[in-house]
């Protein structure tokens, strides 16, 4: 399984886990100094002719929140 092959990485595979992670990311509790870096991968979009809003679709979202953040899926802090 990919989770075991990639140490210190939290992989969200379903809607329930996505809701848990999003609740943690959107929470106003905890350390206000934590910054979340986000990157997306998209398909079926030609950025030379259209903008990203409402065009194409997201295939992957990556978020890095540092070594002290817990995404809430049982990996604890640093489960990037």
PDB file of N, CA and C in Angstrom:
ATOM      1  N   UNK A   1       0.844  -1.180   0.000  1.00  0.00           N
ATOM      2  CA  UNK A   1       0.000   0.000   0.000  1.00  0.00           C
ATOM      3  C   UNK A   1       0.891   1.245   0.000  1.00  0.00           C
ATOM      4  N   UNK A   2       0.457   2.268  -0.691  1.00  0.00           N
ATOM      5  CA  UNK A   2       1.243   3.479  -0.858  1.00  0.00           C
ATOM      6  C   UNK A   2       1.536   4.164   0.470  1.00  0.00           C
ATOM      7  N   UNK A   3       0.607   4.131   1.426  1.00  0.00           N
ATOM      8  CA  UNK A   3       0.818   4.775   2.722  1.00  0.00           C
ATOM      9  C   UNK A   3       2.087   4.267   3.395  1.00  0.00           C
ATOM     10  N   UNK A   4       2.333   2.973   3.325  1.00  0.00           N
ATOM     11  CA  UNK A   4       3.511   2.379   3.953  1.00  0.00           C
ATOM     12  C   UNK A   4       4.778   2.703   3.177  1.00  0.00           C
ATOM     13  N   UNK A   5       4.654   2.919   1.883  1.00  0.00           N
ATOM     14  CA  UNK A   5       5.819   3.183   1.041  1.00  0.00           C
ATOM     15  C   UNK A   5       6.316   4.616   1.148  1.00  0.00           C
ATOM     16  N   UNK A   6       5.484   5.494   1.690  1.00  0.00           N
ATOM     17  CA  UNK A   6       5.850   6.908   1.798  1.00  0.00           C
ATOM     18  C   UNK A   6       5.772   7.311   3.277  1.00  0.00           C
ATOM     19  N   UNK A   7       6.882   7.163   4.008  1.00  0.00           N
ATOM     20  CA  UNK A   7       6.853   7.503   5.438  1.00  0.00           C
ATOM     21  C   UNK A   7       6.628   9.001   5.652  1.00  0.00           C
ATOM     22  N   UNK A   8       5.989   9.327   6.764  1.00  0.00           N
ATOM     23  CA  UNK A   8       5.737  10.713   7.168  1.00  0.00           C
ATOM     24  C   UNK A   8       4.849  11.474   6.201  1.00  0.00           C
ATOM     25  N   UNK A   9       4.017  10.766   5.448  1.00  0.00           N
ATOM     26  CA  UNK A   9       3.071  11.401   4.538  1.00  0.00           C
ATOM     27  C   UNK A   9       1.678  10.892   4.868  1.00  0.00           C
ATOM     28  N   UNK A  10       0.733  11.813   5.006  1.00  0.00           N
ATOM     29  CA  UNK A  10      -0.658  11.456   5.223  1.00  0.00           C
ATOM     30  C   UNK A  10      -1.362  11.497   3.876  1.00  0.00           C
ATOM     31  N   UNK A  11      -1.960  10.396   3.479  1.00  0.00           N
ATOM     32  CA  UNK A  11      -2.678  10.331   2.213  1.00  0.00           C
ATOM     33  C   UNK A  11      -4.165  10.258   2.511  1.00  0.00           C
ATOM     34  N   UNK A  12      -4.920  11.192   1.961  1.00  0.00           N
ATOM     35  CA  UNK A  12      -6.367  11.240   2.154  1.00  0.00           C
ATOM     36  C   UNK A  12      -7.009  10.508   0.976  1.00  0.00           C
ATOM     37  N   UNK A  13      -7.766   9.466   1.284  1.00  0.00           N
ATOM     38  CA  UNK A  13      -8.313   8.616   0.228  1.00  0.00           C
ATOM     39  C   UNK A  13      -9.834   8.640   0.116  1.00  0.00           C
ATOM     40  N   UNK A  14     -10.513   9.298   1.039  1.00  0.00           N
ATOM     41  CA  UNK A  14     -11.974   9.290   0.977  1.00  0.00           C
ATOM     42  C   UNK A  14     -12.539  10.590   1.548  1.00  0.00           C
ATOM     43  N   UNK A  15     -13.823  10.788   1.340  1.00  0.00           N
ATOM     44  CA  UNK A  15     -14.487  12.031   1.738  1.00  0.00           C
ATOM     45  C   UNK A  15     -14.456  12.208   3.255  1.00  0.00           C
ATOM     46  N   UNK A  16     -14.666  11.146   4.004  1.00  0.00           N
ATOM     47  CA  UNK A  16     -14.665  11.243   5.470  1.00  0.00           C
ATOM     48  C   UNK A  16     -13.316  11.766   5.976  1.00  0.00           C
ATOM     49  N   UNK A  17     -12.219  11.189   5.494  1.00  0.00           N
ATOM     50  CA  UNK A  17     -10.887  11.657   5.895  1.00  0.00           C
ATOM     51  C   UNK A  17     -10.645  13.091   5.422  1.00  0.00           C
ATOM     52  N   UNK A  18     -11.113  13.422   4.229  1.00  0.00           N
ATOM     53  CA  UNK A  18     -10.945  14.783   3.716  1.00  0.00           C
ATOM     54  C   UNK A  18     -11.640  15.795   4.623  1.00  0.00           C
ATOM     55  N   UNK A  19     -12.804  15.441   5.124  1.00  0.00           N
ATOM     56  CA  UNK A  19     -13.525  16.349   6.040  1.00  0.00           C
ATOM     57  C   UNK A  19     -12.762  16.538   7.349  1.00  0.00           C
ATOM     58  N   UNK A  20     -12.172  15.462   7.851  1.00  0.00           N
ATOM     59  CA  UNK A  20     -11.379  15.549   9.086  1.00  0.00           C
ATOM     60  C   UNK A  20     -10.178  16.468   8.867  1.00  0.00           C
ATOM     61  N   UNK A  21      -9.447  16.245   7.786  1.00  0.00           N
ATOM     62  CA  UNK A  21      -8.259  17.051   7.497  1.00  0.00           C
ATOM     63  C   UNK A  21      -8.645  18.512   7.270  1.00  0.00           C
ATOM     64  N   UNK A  22      -9.700  18.755   6.509  1.00  0.00           N
ATOM     65  CA  UNK A  22     -10.124  20.138   6.248  1.00  0.00           C
ATOM     66  C   UNK A  22     -10.545  20.843   7.538  1.00  0.00           C
ATOM     67  N   UNK A  23     -11.194  20.129   8.436  1.00  0.00           N
ATOM     68  CA  UNK A  23     -11.575  20.725   9.720  1.00  0.00           C
ATOM     69  C   UNK A  23     -10.330  21.152  10.495  1.00  0.00           C
ATOM     70  N   UNK A  24      -9.293  20.315  10.462  1.00  0.00           N
ATOM     71  CA  UNK A  24      -8.036  20.675  11.134  1.00  0.00           C
ATOM     72  C   UNK A  24      -7.365  21.872  10.465  1.00  0.00           C
ATOM     73  N   UNK A  25      -7.341  21.868   9.137  1.00  0.00           N
ATOM     74  CA  UNK A  25      -6.710  22.969   8.407  1.00  0.00           C
ATOM     75  C   UNK A  25      -7.446  24.286   8.613  1.00  0.00           C
ATOM     76  N   UNK A  26      -8.762  24.241   8.723  1.00  0.00           N
ATOM     77  CA  UNK A  26      -9.575  25.444   8.852  1.00  0.00           C
ATOM     78  C   UNK A  26      -9.766  25.892  10.304  1.00  0.00           C
ATOM     79  N   UNK A  27      -9.324  25.079  11.249  1.00  0.00           N
ATOM     80  CA  UNK A  27      -9.522  25.367  12.663  1.00  0.00           C
ATOM     81  C   UNK A  27      -8.782  26.639  13.077  1.00  0.00           C
ATOM     82  N   UNK A  28      -9.421  27.403  13.939  1.00  0.00           N
ATOM     83  CA  UNK A  28      -8.776  28.603  14.495  1.00  0.00           C
ATOM     84  C   UNK A  28      -8.093  28.287  15.819  1.00  0.00           C
ATOM     85  N   UNK A  29      -8.158  27.030  16.239  1.00  0.00           N
ATOM     86  CA  UNK A  29      -7.487  26.617  17.469  1.00  0.00           C
ATOM     87  C   UNK A  29      -6.031  26.287  17.173  1.00  0.00           C
ATOM     88  N   UNK A  30      -5.232  26.199  18.201  1.00  0.00           N
ATOM     89  CA  UNK A  30      -3.845  25.786  18.009  1.00  0.00           C
ATOM     90  C   UNK A  30      -2.905  26.953  17.774  1.00  0.00           C
ATOM     91  N   UNK A  31      -1.787  26.670  17.178  1.00  0.00           N
ATOM     92  CA  UNK A  31      -0.703  27.621  16.978  1.00  0.00           C
ATOM     93  C   UNK A  31      -0.975  28.522  15.764  1.00  0.00           C
ATOM     94  N   UNK A  32      -1.191  29.816  15.997  1.00  0.00           N
ATOM     95  CA  UNK A  32      -1.479  30.725  14.877  1.00  0.00           C
ATOM     96  C   UNK A  32      -0.278  30.980  13.969  1.00  0.00           C
ATOM     97  N   UNK A  33       0.906  30.526  14.371  1.00  0.00           N
ATOM     98  CA  UNK A  33       2.087  30.749  13.540  1.00  0.00           C
ATOM     99  C   UNK A  33       2.251  29.683  12.453  1.00  0.00           C
ATOM    100  N   UNK A  34       1.423  28.627  12.498  1.00  0.00           N
ATOM    101  CA  UNK A  34       1.537  27.565  11.498  1.00  0.00           C
ATOM    102  C   UNK A  34       1.030  28.089  10.153  1.00  0.00           C
ATOM    103  N   UNK A  35       1.846  27.912   9.139  1.00  0.00           N
ATOM    104  CA  UNK A  35       1.497  28.317   7.779  1.00  0.00           C
ATOM    105  C   UNK A  35       1.316  27.045   6.951  1.00  0.00           C
ATOM    106  N   UNK A  36       0.262  26.998   6.165  1.00  0.00           N
ATOM    107  CA  UNK A  36      -0.011  25.845   5.315  1.00  0.00           C
ATOM    108  C   UNK A  36       0.342  26.186   3.874  1.00  0.00           C
ATOM    109  N   UNK A  37       1.218  25.402   3.279  1.00  0.00           N
ATOM    110  CA  UNK A  37       1.589  25.589   1.869  1.00  0.00           C
ATOM    111  C   UNK A  37       0.766  24.607   1.042  1.00  0.00           C
ATOM    112  N   UNK A  38       0.159  25.090  -0.034  1.00  0.00           N
ATOM    113  CA  UNK A  38      -0.739  24.261  -0.831  1.00  0.00           C
ATOM    114  C   UNK A  38      -0.355  24.310  -2.303  1.00  0.00           C
ATOM    115  N   UNK A  39      -0.463  23.156  -2.972  1.00  0.00           N
ATOM    116  CA  UNK A  39      -0.221  23.075  -4.404  1.00  0.00           C
ATOM    117  C   UNK A  39      -1.285  22.161  -4.997  1.00  0.00           C
ATOM    118  N   UNK A  40      -1.709  22.443  -6.219  1.00  0.00           N
ATOM    119  CA  UNK A  40      -2.691  21.602  -6.888  1.00  0.00           C
ATOM    120  C   UNK A  40      -2.178  21.172  -8.252  1.00  0.00           C
ATOM    121  N   UNK A  41      -2.681  20.067  -8.712  1.00  0.00           N
ATOM    122  CA  UNK A  41      -2.443  19.588 -10.069  1.00  0.00           C
ATOM    123  C   UNK A  41      -3.801  19.529 -10.745  1.00  0.00           C
ATOM    124  N   UNK A  42      -3.877  20.006 -11.985  1.00  0.00           N
ATOM    125  CA  UNK A  42      -5.148  20.025 -12.709  1.00  0.00           C
ATOM    126  C   UNK A  42      -4.998  19.399 -14.089  1.00  0.00           C
ATOM    127  N   UNK A  43      -6.129  19.039 -14.680  1.00  0.00           N
ATOM    128  CA  UNK A  43      -6.142  18.477 -16.031  1.00  0.00           C
ATOM    129  C   UNK A  43      -7.232  19.164 -16.847  1.00  0.00           C
ATOM    130  N   UNK A  44      -7.125  18.991 -18.146  1.00  0.00           N
ATOM    131  CA  UNK A  44      -8.110  19.508 -19.099  1.00  0.00           C
ATOM    132  C   UNK A  44      -8.296  21.012 -18.991  1.00  0.00           C
ATOM    133  N   UNK A  45      -7.179  21.750 -18.990  1.00  0.00           N
ATOM    134  CA  UNK A  45      -7.230  23.200 -18.963  1.00  0.00           C
ATOM    135  C   UNK A  45      -6.070  23.749 -19.794  1.00  0.00           C
ATOM    136  N   UNK A  46      -6.359  24.734 -20.593  1.00  0.00           N
ATOM    137  CA  UNK A  46      -5.337  25.409 -21.393  1.00  0.00           C
ATOM    138  C   UNK A  46      -5.190  26.819 -20.833  1.00  0.00           C
ATOM    139  N   UNK A  47      -4.204  27.009 -19.959  1.00  0.00           N
ATOM    140  CA  UNK A  47      -4.035  28.295 -19.281  1.00  0.00           C
ATOM    141  C   UNK A  47      -3.658  29.428 -20.229  1.00  0.00           C
ATOM    142  N   UNK A  48      -3.276  29.111 -21.428  1.00  0.00           N
ATOM    143  CA  UNK A  48      -2.980  30.164 -22.402  1.00  0.00           C
ATOM    144  C   UNK A  48      -4.259  30.797 -22.935  1.00  0.00           C
ATOM    145  N   UNK A  49      -5.385  30.076 -22.803  1.00  0.00           N
ATOM    146  CA  UNK A  49      -6.623  30.611 -23.353  1.00  0.00           C
ATOM    147  C   UNK A  49      -7.736  30.827 -22.331  1.00  0.00           C
ATOM    148  N   UNK A  50      -7.673  30.176 -21.158  1.00  0.00           N
ATOM    149  CA  UNK A  50      -8.699  30.369 -20.128  1.00  0.00           C
ATOM    150  C   UNK A  50      -8.048  30.440 -18.753  1.00  0.00           C
ATOM    151  N   UNK A  51      -8.763  31.009 -17.805  1.00  0.00           N
ATOM    152  CA  UNK A  51      -8.287  31.073 -16.430  1.00  0.00           C
ATOM    153  C   UNK A  51      -8.632  29.800 -15.675  1.00  0.00           C
ATOM    154  N   UNK A  52      -8.077  29.629 -14.471  1.00  0.00           N
ATOM    155  CA  UNK A  52      -8.281  28.387 -13.725  1.00  0.00           C
ATOM    156  C   UNK A  52      -9.653  28.256 -13.068  1.00  0.00           C
ATOM    157  N   UNK A  53     -10.362  29.359 -12.835  1.00  0.00           N
ATOM    158  CA  UNK A  53     -11.646  29.303 -12.135  1.00  0.00           C
ATOM    159  C   UNK A  53     -12.725  28.754 -13.070  1.00  0.00           C
ATOM    160  N   UNK A  54     -13.313  27.636 -12.686  1.00  0.00           N
ATOM    161  CA  UNK A  54     -14.396  27.044 -13.456  1.00  0.00           C
ATOM    162  C   UNK A  54     -13.956  26.262 -14.679  1.00  0.00           C
ATOM    163  N   UNK A  55     -12.666  26.050 -14.843  1.00  0.00           N
ATOM    164  CA  UNK A  55     -12.157  25.320 -16.000  1.00  0.00           C
ATOM    165  C   UNK A  55     -11.267  24.169 -15.539  1.00  0.00           C
ATOM    166  N   UNK A  56     -11.288  23.062 -16.263  1.00  0.00           N
ATOM    167  CA  UNK A  56     -10.492  21.905 -15.899  1.00  0.00           C
ATOM    168  C   UNK A  56     -10.994  21.277 -14.619  1.00  0.00           C
ATOM    169  N   UNK A  57     -10.188  20.363 -14.071  1.00  0.00           N
ATOM    170  CA  UNK A  57     -10.539  19.769 -12.784  1.00  0.00           C
ATOM    171  C   UNK A  57      -9.271  19.405 -12.016  1.00  0.00           C
ATOM    172  N   UNK A  58      -9.387  19.467 -10.706  1.00  0.00           N
ATOM    173  CA  UNK A  58      -8.260  19.192  -9.810  1.00  0.00           C
ATOM    174  C   UNK A  58      -8.075  17.686  -9.689  1.00  0.00           C
ATOM    175  N   UNK A  59      -6.845  17.225  -9.887  1.00  0.00           N
ATOM    176  CA  UNK A  59      -6.545  15.802  -9.758  1.00  0.00           C
ATOM    177  C   UNK A  59      -5.782  15.469  -8.477  1.00  0.00           C
ATOM    178  N   UNK A  60      -5.137  16.483  -7.887  1.00  0.00           N
ATOM    179  CA  UNK A  60      -4.338  16.245  -6.689  1.00  0.00           C
ATOM    180  C   UNK A  60      -4.166  17.556  -5.926  1.00  0.00           C
ATOM    181  N   UNK A  61      -4.240  17.472  -4.616  1.00  0.00           N
ATOM    182  CA  UNK A  61      -3.959  18.615  -3.753  1.00  0.00           C
ATOM    183  C   UNK A  61      -2.885  18.173  -2.765  1.00  0.00           C
ATOM    184  N   UNK A  62      -1.828  18.952  -2.656  1.00  0.00           N
ATOM    185  CA  UNK A  62      -0.767  18.678  -1.686  1.00  0.00           C
ATOM    186  C   UNK A  62      -0.708  19.832  -0.700  1.00  0.00           C
ATOM    187  N   UNK A  63      -0.616  19.492   0.585  1.00  0.00           N
ATOM    188  CA  UNK A  63      -0.536  20.507   1.632  1.00  0.00           C
ATOM    189  C   UNK A  63       0.622  20.148   2.552  1.00  0.00           C
ATOM    190  N   UNK A  64       1.475  21.135   2.831  1.00  0.00           N
ATOM    191  CA  UNK A  64       2.542  20.946   3.813  1.00  0.00           C
ATOM    192  C   UNK A  64       2.318  21.945   4.937  1.00  0.00           C
ATOM    193  N   UNK A  65       2.302  21.449   6.169  1.00  0.00           N
ATOM    194  CA  UNK A  65       2.006  22.301   7.313  1.00  0.00           C
ATOM    195  C   UNK A  65       3.093  22.265   8.382  1.00  0.00           C
ATOM    196  N   UNK A  66       4.240  21.726   8.048  1.00  0.00           N
ATOM    197  CA  UNK A  66       5.341  21.690   8.998  1.00  0.00           C
ATOM    198  C   UNK A  66       5.322  20.453   9.876  1.00  0.00           C
ATOM    199  N   UNK A  67       6.340  20.352  10.689  1.00  0.00           N
ATOM    200  CA  UNK A  67       6.534  19.156  11.513  1.00  0.00           C
ATOM    201  C   UNK A  67       5.669  19.111  12.762  1.00  0.00           C
ATOM    202  N   UNK A  68       5.046  20.215  13.123  1.00  0.00           N
ATOM    203  CA  UNK A  68       4.263  20.266  14.356  1.00  0.00           C
ATOM    204  C   UNK A  68       2.761  20.160  14.137  1.00  0.00           C
ATOM    205  N   UNK A  69       2.318  20.011  12.893  1.00  0.00           N
ATOM    206  CA  UNK A  69       0.887  19.976  12.611  1.00  0.00           C
ATOM    207  C   UNK A  69       0.380  18.536  12.539  1.00  0.00           C
ATOM    208  N   UNK A  70      -0.795  18.293  13.114  1.00  0.00           N
ATOM    209  CA  UNK A  70      -1.441  16.982  13.096  1.00  0.00           C
ATOM    210  C   UNK A  70      -2.680  17.074  12.217  1.00  0.00           C
ATOM    211  N   UNK A  71      -2.716  16.304  11.132  1.00  0.00           N
ATOM    212  CA  UNK A  71      -3.851  16.334  10.200  1.00  0.00           C
ATOM    213  C   UNK A  71      -5.073  15.597  10.720  1.00  0.00           C
ATOM    214  N   UNK A  72      -4.933  14.876  11.837  1.00  0.00           N
ATOM    215  CA  UNK A  72      -6.084  14.265  12.489  1.00  0.00           C
ATOM    216  C   UNK A  72      -6.451  12.865  12.018  1.00  0.00           C
ATOM    217  N   UNK A  73      -5.569  12.200  11.291  1.00  0.00           N
ATOM    218  CA  UNK A  73      -5.887  10.861  10.797  1.00  0.00           C
ATOM    219  C   UNK A  73      -5.071   9.770  11.486  1.00  0.00           C
ATOM    220  N   UNK A  74      -4.549  10.070  12.676  1.00  0.00           N
ATOM    221  CA  UNK A  74      -3.889   9.051  13.467  1.00  0.00           C
ATOM    222  C   UNK A  74      -2.392   8.940  13.281  1.00  0.00           C
ATOM    223  N   UNK A  75      -1.790   9.776  12.450  1.00  0.00           N
ATOM    224  CA  UNK A  75      -0.341   9.729  12.271  1.00  0.00           C
ATOM    225  C   UNK A  75       0.394  10.652  13.239  1.00  0.00           C
ATOM    226  N   UNK A  76      -0.350  11.504  13.919  1.00  0.00           N
ATOM    227  CA  UNK A  76       0.254  12.411  14.884  1.00  0.00           C
ATOM    228  C   UNK A  76       0.958  13.581  14.204  1.00  0.00           C
ATOM    229  N   UNK A  77       1.656  14.359  15.004  1.00  0.00           N
ATOM    230  CA  UNK A  77       2.380  15.526  14.485  1.00  0.00           C
ATOM    231  C   UNK A  77       3.457  15.096  13.511  1.00  0.00           C
ATOM    232  N   UNK A  78       3.625  15.891  12.492  1.00  0.00           N
ATOM    233  CA  UNK A  78       4.665  15.626  11.520  1.00  0.00           C
ATOM    234  C   UNK A  78       4.299  14.592  10.481  1.00  0.00           C
ATOM    235  N   UNK A  79       3.086  14.035  10.547  1.00  0.00           N
ATOM    236  CA  UNK A  79       2.625  13.104   9.518  1.00  0.00           C
ATOM    237  C   UNK A  79       2.241  13.896   8.306  1.00  0.00           C
ATOM    238  N   UNK A  80       3.228  14.481   7.682  1.00  0.00           N
ATOM    239  CA  UNK A  80       3.073  15.510   6.659  1.00  0.00           C
ATOM    240  C   UNK A  80       2.009  15.216   5.639  1.00  0.00           C
TER     241      UNK A  80
END
